[in-house]
Coordinates of C-alpha atoms and ligand atoms in Angstrom, one line a residue:
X1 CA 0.0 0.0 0.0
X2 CA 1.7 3.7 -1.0
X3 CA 1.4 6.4 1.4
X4 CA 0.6 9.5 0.8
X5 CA 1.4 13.2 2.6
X6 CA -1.4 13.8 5.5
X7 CA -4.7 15.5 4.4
X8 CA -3.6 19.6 4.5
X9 CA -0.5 18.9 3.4
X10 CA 0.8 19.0 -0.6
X11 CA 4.3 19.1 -1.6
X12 CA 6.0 21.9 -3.4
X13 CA 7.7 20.6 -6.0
X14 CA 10.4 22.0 -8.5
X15 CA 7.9 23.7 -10.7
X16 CA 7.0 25.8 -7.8
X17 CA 9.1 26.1 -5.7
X18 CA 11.2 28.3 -8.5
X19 CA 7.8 30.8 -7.7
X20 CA 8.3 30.3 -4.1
X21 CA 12.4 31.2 -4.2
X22 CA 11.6 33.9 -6.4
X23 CA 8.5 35.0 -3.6
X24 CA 10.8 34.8 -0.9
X25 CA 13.5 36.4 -2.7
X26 CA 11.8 39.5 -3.5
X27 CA 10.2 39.4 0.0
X28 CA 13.5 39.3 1.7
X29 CA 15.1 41.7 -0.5
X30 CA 12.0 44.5 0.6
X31 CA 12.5 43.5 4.2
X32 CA 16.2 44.4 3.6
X33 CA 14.9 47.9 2.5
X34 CA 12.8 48.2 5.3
X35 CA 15.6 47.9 7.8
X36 CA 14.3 44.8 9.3
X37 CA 15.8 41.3 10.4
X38 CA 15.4 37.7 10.0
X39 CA 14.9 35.7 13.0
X40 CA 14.3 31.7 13.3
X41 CA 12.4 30.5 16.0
X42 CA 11.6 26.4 16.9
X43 CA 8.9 25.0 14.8
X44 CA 7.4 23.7 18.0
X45 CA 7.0 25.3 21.5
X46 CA 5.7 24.9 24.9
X47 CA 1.5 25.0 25.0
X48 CA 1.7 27.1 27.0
X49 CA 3.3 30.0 24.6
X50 CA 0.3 30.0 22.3
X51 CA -2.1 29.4 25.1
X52 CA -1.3 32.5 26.9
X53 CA -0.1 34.3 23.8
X54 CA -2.7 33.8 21.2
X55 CA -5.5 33.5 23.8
X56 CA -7.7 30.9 25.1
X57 CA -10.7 31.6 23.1
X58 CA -9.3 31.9 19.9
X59 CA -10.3 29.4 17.2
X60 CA -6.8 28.6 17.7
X61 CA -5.8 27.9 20.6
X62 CA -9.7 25.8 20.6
X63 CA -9.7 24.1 17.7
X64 CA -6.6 23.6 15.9
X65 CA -3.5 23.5 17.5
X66 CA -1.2 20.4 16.9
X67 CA -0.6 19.1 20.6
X68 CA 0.8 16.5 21.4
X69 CA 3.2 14.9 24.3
X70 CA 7.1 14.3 24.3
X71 CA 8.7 11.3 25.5
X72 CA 9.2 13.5 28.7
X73 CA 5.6 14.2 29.2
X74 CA 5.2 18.0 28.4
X75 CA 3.0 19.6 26.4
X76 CA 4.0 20.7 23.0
X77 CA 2.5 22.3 20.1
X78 CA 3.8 22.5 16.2
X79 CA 3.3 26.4 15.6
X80 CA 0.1 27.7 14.4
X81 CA 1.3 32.0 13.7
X82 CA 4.3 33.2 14.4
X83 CA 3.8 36.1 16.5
X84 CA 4.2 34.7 20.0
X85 CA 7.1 32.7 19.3
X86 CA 9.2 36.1 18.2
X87 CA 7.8 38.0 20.9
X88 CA 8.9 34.8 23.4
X89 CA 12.4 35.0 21.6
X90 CA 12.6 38.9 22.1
X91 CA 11.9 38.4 25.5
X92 CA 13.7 35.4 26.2
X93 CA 17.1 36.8 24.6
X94 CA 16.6 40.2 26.3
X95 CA 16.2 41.8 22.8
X96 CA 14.9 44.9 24.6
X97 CA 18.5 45.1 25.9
X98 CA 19.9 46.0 22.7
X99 CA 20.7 49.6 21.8
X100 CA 19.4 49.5 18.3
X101 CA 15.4 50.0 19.1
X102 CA 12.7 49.3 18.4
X103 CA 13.7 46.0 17.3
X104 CA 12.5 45.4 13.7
X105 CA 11.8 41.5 13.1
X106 CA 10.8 39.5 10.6
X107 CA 10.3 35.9 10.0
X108 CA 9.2 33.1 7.3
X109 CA 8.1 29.6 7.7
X110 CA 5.8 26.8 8.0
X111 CA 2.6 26.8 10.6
X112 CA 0.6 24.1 11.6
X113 CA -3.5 24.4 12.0
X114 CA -5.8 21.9 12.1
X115 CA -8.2 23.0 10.0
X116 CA -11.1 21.8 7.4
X117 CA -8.7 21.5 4.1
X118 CA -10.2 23.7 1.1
X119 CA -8.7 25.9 -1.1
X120 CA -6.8 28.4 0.4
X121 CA -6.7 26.8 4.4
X122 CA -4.2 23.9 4.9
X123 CA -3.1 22.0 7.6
X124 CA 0.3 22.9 7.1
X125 CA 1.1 26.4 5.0
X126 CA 3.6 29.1 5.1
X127 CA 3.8 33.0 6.5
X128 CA 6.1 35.7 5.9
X129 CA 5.5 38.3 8.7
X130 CA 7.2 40.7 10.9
X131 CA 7.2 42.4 14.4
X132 CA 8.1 45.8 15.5
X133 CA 8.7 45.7 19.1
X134 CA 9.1 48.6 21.1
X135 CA 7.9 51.2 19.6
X136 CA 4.8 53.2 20.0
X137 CA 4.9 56.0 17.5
X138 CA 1.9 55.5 15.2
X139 CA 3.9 55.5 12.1
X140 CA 5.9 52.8 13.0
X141 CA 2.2 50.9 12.2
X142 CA 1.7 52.4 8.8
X143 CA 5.3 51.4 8.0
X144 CA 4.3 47.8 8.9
X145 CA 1.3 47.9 6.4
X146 CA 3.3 49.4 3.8
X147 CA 5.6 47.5 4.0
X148 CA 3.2 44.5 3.6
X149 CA 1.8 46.1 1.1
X150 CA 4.9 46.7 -0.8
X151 CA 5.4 42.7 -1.1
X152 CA 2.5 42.3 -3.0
X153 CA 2.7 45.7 -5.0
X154 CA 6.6 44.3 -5.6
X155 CA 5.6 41.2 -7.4
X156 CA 3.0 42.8 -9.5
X157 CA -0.5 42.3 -7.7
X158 CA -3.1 45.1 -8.4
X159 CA -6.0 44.0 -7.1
X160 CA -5.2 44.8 -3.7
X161 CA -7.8 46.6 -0.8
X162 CA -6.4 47.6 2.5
X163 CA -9.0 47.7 5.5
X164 CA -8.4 49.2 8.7
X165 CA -9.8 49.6 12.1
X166 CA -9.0 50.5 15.7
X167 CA -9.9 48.5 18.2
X168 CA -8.2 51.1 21.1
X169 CA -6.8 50.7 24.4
X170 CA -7.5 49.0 26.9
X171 CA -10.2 51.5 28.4
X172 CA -11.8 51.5 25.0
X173 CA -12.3 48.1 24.3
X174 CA -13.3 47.4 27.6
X175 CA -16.2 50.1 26.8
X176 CA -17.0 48.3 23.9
X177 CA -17.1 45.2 24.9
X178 CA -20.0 46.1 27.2
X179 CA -21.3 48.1 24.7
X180 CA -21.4 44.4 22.8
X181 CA -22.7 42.1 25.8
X182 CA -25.5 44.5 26.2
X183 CA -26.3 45.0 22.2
X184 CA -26.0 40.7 21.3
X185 CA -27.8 39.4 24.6
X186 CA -30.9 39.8 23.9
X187 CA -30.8 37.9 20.8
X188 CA -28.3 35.4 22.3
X189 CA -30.8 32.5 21.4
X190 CA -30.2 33.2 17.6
X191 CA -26.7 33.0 17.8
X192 CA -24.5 30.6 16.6
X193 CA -23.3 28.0 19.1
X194 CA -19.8 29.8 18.7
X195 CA -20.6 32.9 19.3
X196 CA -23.0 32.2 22.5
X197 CA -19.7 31.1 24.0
X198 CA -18.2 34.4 22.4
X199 CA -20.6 36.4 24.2
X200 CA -19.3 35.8 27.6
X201 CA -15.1 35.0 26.6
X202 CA -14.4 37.6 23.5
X203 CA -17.5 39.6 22.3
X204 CA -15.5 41.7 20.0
X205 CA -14.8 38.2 17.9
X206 CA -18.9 37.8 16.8
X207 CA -18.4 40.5 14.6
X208 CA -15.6 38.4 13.3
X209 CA -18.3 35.3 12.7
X210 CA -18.5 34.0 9.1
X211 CA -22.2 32.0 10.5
X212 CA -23.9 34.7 11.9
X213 CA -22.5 37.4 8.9
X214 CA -26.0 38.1 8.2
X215 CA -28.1 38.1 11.1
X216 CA -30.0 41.6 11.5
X217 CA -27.9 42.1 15.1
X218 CA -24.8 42.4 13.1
X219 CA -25.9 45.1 10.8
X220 CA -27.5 47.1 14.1
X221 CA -24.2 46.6 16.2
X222 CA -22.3 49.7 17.8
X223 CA -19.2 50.8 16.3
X224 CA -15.7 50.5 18.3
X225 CA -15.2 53.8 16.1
X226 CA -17.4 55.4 19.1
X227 CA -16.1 53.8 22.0
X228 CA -12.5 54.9 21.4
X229 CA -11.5 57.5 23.8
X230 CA -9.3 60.8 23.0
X231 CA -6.0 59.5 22.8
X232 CA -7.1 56.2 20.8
X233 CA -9.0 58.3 18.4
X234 CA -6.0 60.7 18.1
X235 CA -3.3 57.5 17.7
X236 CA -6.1 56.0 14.9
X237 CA -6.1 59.3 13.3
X238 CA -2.2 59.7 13.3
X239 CA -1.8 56.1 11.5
X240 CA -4.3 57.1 8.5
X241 CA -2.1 60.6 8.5
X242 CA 1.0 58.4 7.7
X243 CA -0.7 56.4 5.3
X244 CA -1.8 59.3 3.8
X245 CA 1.7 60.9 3.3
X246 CA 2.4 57.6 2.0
X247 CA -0.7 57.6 -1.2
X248 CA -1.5 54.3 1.0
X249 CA -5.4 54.5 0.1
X250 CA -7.9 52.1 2.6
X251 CA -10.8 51.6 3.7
X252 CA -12.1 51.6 7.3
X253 CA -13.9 49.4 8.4
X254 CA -15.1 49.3 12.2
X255 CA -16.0 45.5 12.3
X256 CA -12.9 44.1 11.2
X257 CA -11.7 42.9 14.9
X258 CA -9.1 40.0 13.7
X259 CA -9.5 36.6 15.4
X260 CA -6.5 37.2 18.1
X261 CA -7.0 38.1 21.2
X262 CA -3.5 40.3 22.1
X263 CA -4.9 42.8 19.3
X264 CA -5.1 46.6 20.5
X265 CA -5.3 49.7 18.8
X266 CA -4.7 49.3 15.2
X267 CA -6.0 46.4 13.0
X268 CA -5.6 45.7 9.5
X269 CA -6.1 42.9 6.7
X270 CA -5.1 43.3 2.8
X271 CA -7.7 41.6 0.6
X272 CA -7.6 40.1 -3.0
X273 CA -10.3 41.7 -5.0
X274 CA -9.2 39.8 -8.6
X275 CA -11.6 38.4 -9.9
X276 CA -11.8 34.4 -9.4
X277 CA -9.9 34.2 -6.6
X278 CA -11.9 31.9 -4.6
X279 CA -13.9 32.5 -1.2
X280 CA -11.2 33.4 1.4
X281 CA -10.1 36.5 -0.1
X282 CA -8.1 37.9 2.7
X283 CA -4.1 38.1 1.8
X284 CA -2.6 38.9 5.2
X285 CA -3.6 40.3 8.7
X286 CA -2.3 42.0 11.4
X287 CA -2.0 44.6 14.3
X288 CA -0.9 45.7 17.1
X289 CA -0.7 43.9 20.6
X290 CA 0.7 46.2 23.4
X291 CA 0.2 43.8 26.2
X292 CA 1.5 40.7 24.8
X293 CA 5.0 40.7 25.7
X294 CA 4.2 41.2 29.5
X295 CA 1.5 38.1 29.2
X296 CA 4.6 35.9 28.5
X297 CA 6.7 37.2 31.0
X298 CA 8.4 39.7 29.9
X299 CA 8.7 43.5 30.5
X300 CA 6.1 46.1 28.8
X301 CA 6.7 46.4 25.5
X302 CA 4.5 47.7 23.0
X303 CA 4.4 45.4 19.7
X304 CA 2.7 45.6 15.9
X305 CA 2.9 43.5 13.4
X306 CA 1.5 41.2 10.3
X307 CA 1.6 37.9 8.7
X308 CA 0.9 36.6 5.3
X309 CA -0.4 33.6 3.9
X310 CA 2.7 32.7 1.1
X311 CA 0.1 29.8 -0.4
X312 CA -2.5 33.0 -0.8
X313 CA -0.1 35.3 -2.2
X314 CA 0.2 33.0 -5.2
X315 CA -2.9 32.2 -5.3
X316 CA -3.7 35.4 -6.2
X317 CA -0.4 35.6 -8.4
X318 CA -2.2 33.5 -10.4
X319 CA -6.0 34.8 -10.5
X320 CA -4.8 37.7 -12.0
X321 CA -2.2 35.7 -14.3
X322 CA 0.5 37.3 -13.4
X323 CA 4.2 35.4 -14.9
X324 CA 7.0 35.5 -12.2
X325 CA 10.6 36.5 -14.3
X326 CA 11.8 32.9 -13.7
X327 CA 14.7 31.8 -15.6
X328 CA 14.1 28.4 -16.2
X329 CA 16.5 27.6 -19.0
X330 CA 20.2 25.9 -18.3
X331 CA 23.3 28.0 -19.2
X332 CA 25.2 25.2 -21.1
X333 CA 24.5 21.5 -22.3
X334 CA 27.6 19.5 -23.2
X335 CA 26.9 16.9 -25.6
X336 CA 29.7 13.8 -26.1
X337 CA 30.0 11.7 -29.2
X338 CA 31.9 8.7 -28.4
X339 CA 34.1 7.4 -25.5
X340 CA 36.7 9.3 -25.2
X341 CA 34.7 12.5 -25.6
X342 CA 32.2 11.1 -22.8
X343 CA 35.3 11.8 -20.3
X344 CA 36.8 14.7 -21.3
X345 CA 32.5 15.7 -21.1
X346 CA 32.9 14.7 -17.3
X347 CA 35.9 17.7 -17.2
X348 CA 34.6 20.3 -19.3
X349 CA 31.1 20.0 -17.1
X350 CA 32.8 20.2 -14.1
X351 CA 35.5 22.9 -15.1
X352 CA 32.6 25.4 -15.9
X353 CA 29.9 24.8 -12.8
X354 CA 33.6 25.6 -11.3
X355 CA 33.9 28.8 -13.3
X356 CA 30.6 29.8 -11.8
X357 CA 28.7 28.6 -15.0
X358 CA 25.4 26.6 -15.1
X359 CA 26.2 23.6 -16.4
X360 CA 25.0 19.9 -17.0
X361 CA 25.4 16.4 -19.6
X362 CA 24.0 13.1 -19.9
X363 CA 24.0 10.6 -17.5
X364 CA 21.0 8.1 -18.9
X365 CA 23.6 6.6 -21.6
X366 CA 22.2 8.4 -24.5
X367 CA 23.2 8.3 -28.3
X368 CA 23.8 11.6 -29.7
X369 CA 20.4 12.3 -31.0
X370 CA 18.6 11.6 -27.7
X371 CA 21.4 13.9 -26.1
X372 CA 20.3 16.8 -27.8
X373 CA 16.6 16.1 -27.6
X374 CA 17.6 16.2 -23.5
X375 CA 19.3 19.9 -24.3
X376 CA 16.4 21.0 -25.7
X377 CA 13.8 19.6 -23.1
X378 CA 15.9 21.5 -20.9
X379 CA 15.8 25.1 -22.7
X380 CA 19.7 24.9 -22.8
X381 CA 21.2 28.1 -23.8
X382 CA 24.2 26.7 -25.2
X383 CA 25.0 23.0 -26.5
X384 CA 28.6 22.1 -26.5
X385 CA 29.6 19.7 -29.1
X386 CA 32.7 16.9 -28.5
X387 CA 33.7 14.4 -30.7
X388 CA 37.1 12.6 -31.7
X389 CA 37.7 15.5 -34.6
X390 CA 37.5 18.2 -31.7
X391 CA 39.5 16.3 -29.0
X392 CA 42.5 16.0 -32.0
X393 CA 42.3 19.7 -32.7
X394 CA 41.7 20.5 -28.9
X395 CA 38.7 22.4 -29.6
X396 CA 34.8 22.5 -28.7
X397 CA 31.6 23.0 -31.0
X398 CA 29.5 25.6 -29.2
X399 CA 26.0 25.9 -30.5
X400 CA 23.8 29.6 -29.3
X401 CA 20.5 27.9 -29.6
X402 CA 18.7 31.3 -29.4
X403 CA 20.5 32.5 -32.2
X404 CA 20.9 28.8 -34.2
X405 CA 24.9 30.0 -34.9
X406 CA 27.1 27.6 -34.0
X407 CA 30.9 28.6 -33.7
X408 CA 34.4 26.6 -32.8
X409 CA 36.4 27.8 -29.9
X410 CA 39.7 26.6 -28.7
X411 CA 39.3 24.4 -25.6
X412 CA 41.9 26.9 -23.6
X413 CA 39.2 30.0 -24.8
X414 CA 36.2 28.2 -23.4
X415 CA 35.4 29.3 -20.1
X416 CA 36.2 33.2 -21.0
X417 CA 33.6 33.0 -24.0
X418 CA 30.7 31.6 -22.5
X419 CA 31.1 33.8 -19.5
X420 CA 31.0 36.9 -21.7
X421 CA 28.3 35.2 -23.6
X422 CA 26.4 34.2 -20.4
X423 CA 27.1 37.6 -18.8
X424 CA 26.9 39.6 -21.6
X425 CA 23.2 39.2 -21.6
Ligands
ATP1 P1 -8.8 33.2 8.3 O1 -9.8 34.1 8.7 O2 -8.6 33.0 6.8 O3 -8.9 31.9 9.0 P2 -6.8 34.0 10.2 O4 -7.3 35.2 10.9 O5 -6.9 32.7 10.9 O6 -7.4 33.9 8.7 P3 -4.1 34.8 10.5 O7 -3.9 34.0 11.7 O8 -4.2 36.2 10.7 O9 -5.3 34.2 9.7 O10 -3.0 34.5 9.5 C1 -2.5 35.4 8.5 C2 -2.6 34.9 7.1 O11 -2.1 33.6 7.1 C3 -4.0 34.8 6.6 O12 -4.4 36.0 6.1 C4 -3.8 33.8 5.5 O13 -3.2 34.4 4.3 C5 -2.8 32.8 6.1 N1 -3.4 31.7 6.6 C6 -4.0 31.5 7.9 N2 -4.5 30.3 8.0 C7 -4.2 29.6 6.9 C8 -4.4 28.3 6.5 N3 -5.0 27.4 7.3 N4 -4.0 27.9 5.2 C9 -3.4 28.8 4.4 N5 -3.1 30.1 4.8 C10 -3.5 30.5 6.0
MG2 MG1 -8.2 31.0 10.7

């Protein structure tokens, strides 16, 4: 019996993942320009971590967190987000220490949820995000979304809609949040099962509900937008002045309320608007999260940040058929007609990958013919040509298949041609 990957999981395989390098690449490369780091953090961590740091009644921490025991009987969980595990490495390493503030973070990798597979949700997929920690100045969070934005705007998406919300400090939310109880009990009974339990634990997240999206309550809700006190409703307005400086456009909207708990103050998600793109049309969230530092143990730091879904950023590379610049094609093919030419192949190959040059041959046993078929199912730039003729005169046959010229070059001029043919391009 074959086995096959575990439901939620595909694999990536070379077709793709030249689109995911060249993803990552360009990410990496804009992170750069932002002034922000890489850091690498376990795939798996203590419960605990994502218990206290994501919140106990998230969807999450409730429903689909890999957990499982160790041989030494604690509990451990594959990451689901990436947030608390940098904010536990900034505070674990004393990050806060350093002189070089805030601290401007980024990371990519794999996350684990245990989630119903469709299109666009896996059980295992892959984030780019970052974290700003320490910082409070309120266009340290419209650097954040631009900077998100930027990775999309980099690699050629259009469709793109940026919404935005405040969800304010402590004081406010606390406002609204009774605002909430009082507004959604009395219809409690026509509540999902969900959010009955969200009534009591995290109000804010039933206007988060995909079930209850349409029930009249919803519509007839209070807006956070008028339980934010003075200095949340000037912070708000001081993030959409920076976007503005920026040409960021966005729309606000007051019930987007992300499905975190740590979130405070500013909230945002990037959608996909293309058409086609399927159901789940949201490319990336984010936010900030003042308290969640101290939650794990460490000192007060104030925090902001996003992630992205990579799986969903080509997804919607690809609704609105957009063609990534990959180079697929190989430099240089070396073709050998006979025995002794098969061997001095075996050099020539290995002299130019040395030289820095792409470079590859035969190794199924192949006559002649089926050698060049091989070039050419490989898009080879060049075809080198040995035979006994050319080993006598020490010389090679080297074929510009763009161009369908062929020219001899002495074996000693090799390497300095095709590099200023190679480079010269
Ligand atoms: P959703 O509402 O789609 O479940 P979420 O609020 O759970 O999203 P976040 O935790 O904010 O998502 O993760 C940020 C991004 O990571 C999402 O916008 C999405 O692009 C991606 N993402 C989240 N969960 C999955 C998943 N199961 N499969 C693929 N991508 C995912
Ligand atoms: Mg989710």
């Amino acid at each position: 019996m074959s086995i096959n990957a575990p439901r939620g999981t595909v694999d990536i395989l070379p077709e793709a993942t030249a689109k995911w390098q060249f993803v990552e690449a360009t990410i990496r490369e804009l992170a750069n320009r932002y002034h922000y780091k890489e850091v690498r953090t376990p795939i798996f961590e203590h419960t605990e971590l994502f218990q206290r740091g994501v919140g106990d009644s998230t969807d999450i921490v409730q429903k689909e967190m890999y957990t499982f025991e160790d041989r030494g009987g604690r509990s451990i969980t594959l990451r689901p987000e990436g947030t608390a595990a940098t904010v536990r490495a900034y505070v674990q390493n004393k990050l806060y220490g350093d002189p070089i503030q805030p601290s401007k973070l980024y990371y990519f990798g794999p996350m684990f949820r245990y989630e119903r597979p469709q299109q666009g949700r896996m059980r295992q997929f892959h984030q780019f995000g970052i974290e700003v920690l320490g910082s409070n100045d309120p266009a340290i969070d419209a650097e954040v979304i631009g900077l998100a934005l930027s990775c999309y705007e980099a690699l050629g998406l259009k469709s793109l809609k940026l919404v935005l919300n405040s969800l304010g400090d402590t004081e406010s939310r606390k406002n609204y949040r009774e605002a909430l109880v009082e507004h959604f009990t009395p219809c409690k009974d026509g509540l999902c099962n969900d959010c009955q339990s969200r009534l009591e634990q995290n109000p804010l997240r039933i206007l988060d509900c995909k079930t209850d999206r349409d029930h009249p309550a919803m519509k007839s809700a209070p807006s956070i937008l008028d339980y934010l006190n003075e200095e949340s409703r000037v912070y708000f307005e001081k993030v959409k002045k920076s976007l503005d400086v920026m040409g960021i456009s966005y729309v606000v909207d007051p019930n987007l309320v992300r499905g975190l708990d740590y979130y405070n103050h500013t909230a945002f998600e990037i959608m996909s608007e293309a058409e086609g793109f399927g159901a789940i049309t949201t490319l990336a969230g984010g936010g900030r999260y003042n308290g969640l530092a101290q939650d794990i143990g460490g000192p007060e730091t104030p925090g902001i940040g996003f992630a992205m879904g990579l799986e969903r950023l080509l997804q919607a590379l690809e609704a609105e058929n957009i063609e990534l610049p990959i180079d697929n094609a190989l430099d240089v093919f070396v073709v050998a007609m006979g025995e002794r030419a098969e061997l001095e192949a075996v050099r020539i190959v290995n002299d130019l990958r040395q030289s820095g040059i792409q470079a590859d041959k035969d190794y199924q046993g192949r006559k002649v013919k089926g050698q060049f078929k091989a070039a050419d199912r490989v898009h080879s730039k060049y075809v080198l040509v040995l035979g006994d003729d050319e080993l006598d005169k020490q010389t090679i046959n080297v074929k510009a298949m763009a161009e369908g010229t062929q020219q001899e070059i002495a074996m000693s001029e090799l390497v300095p041609y095709l590099q200023q043919q190679l480079g010269g391009k």
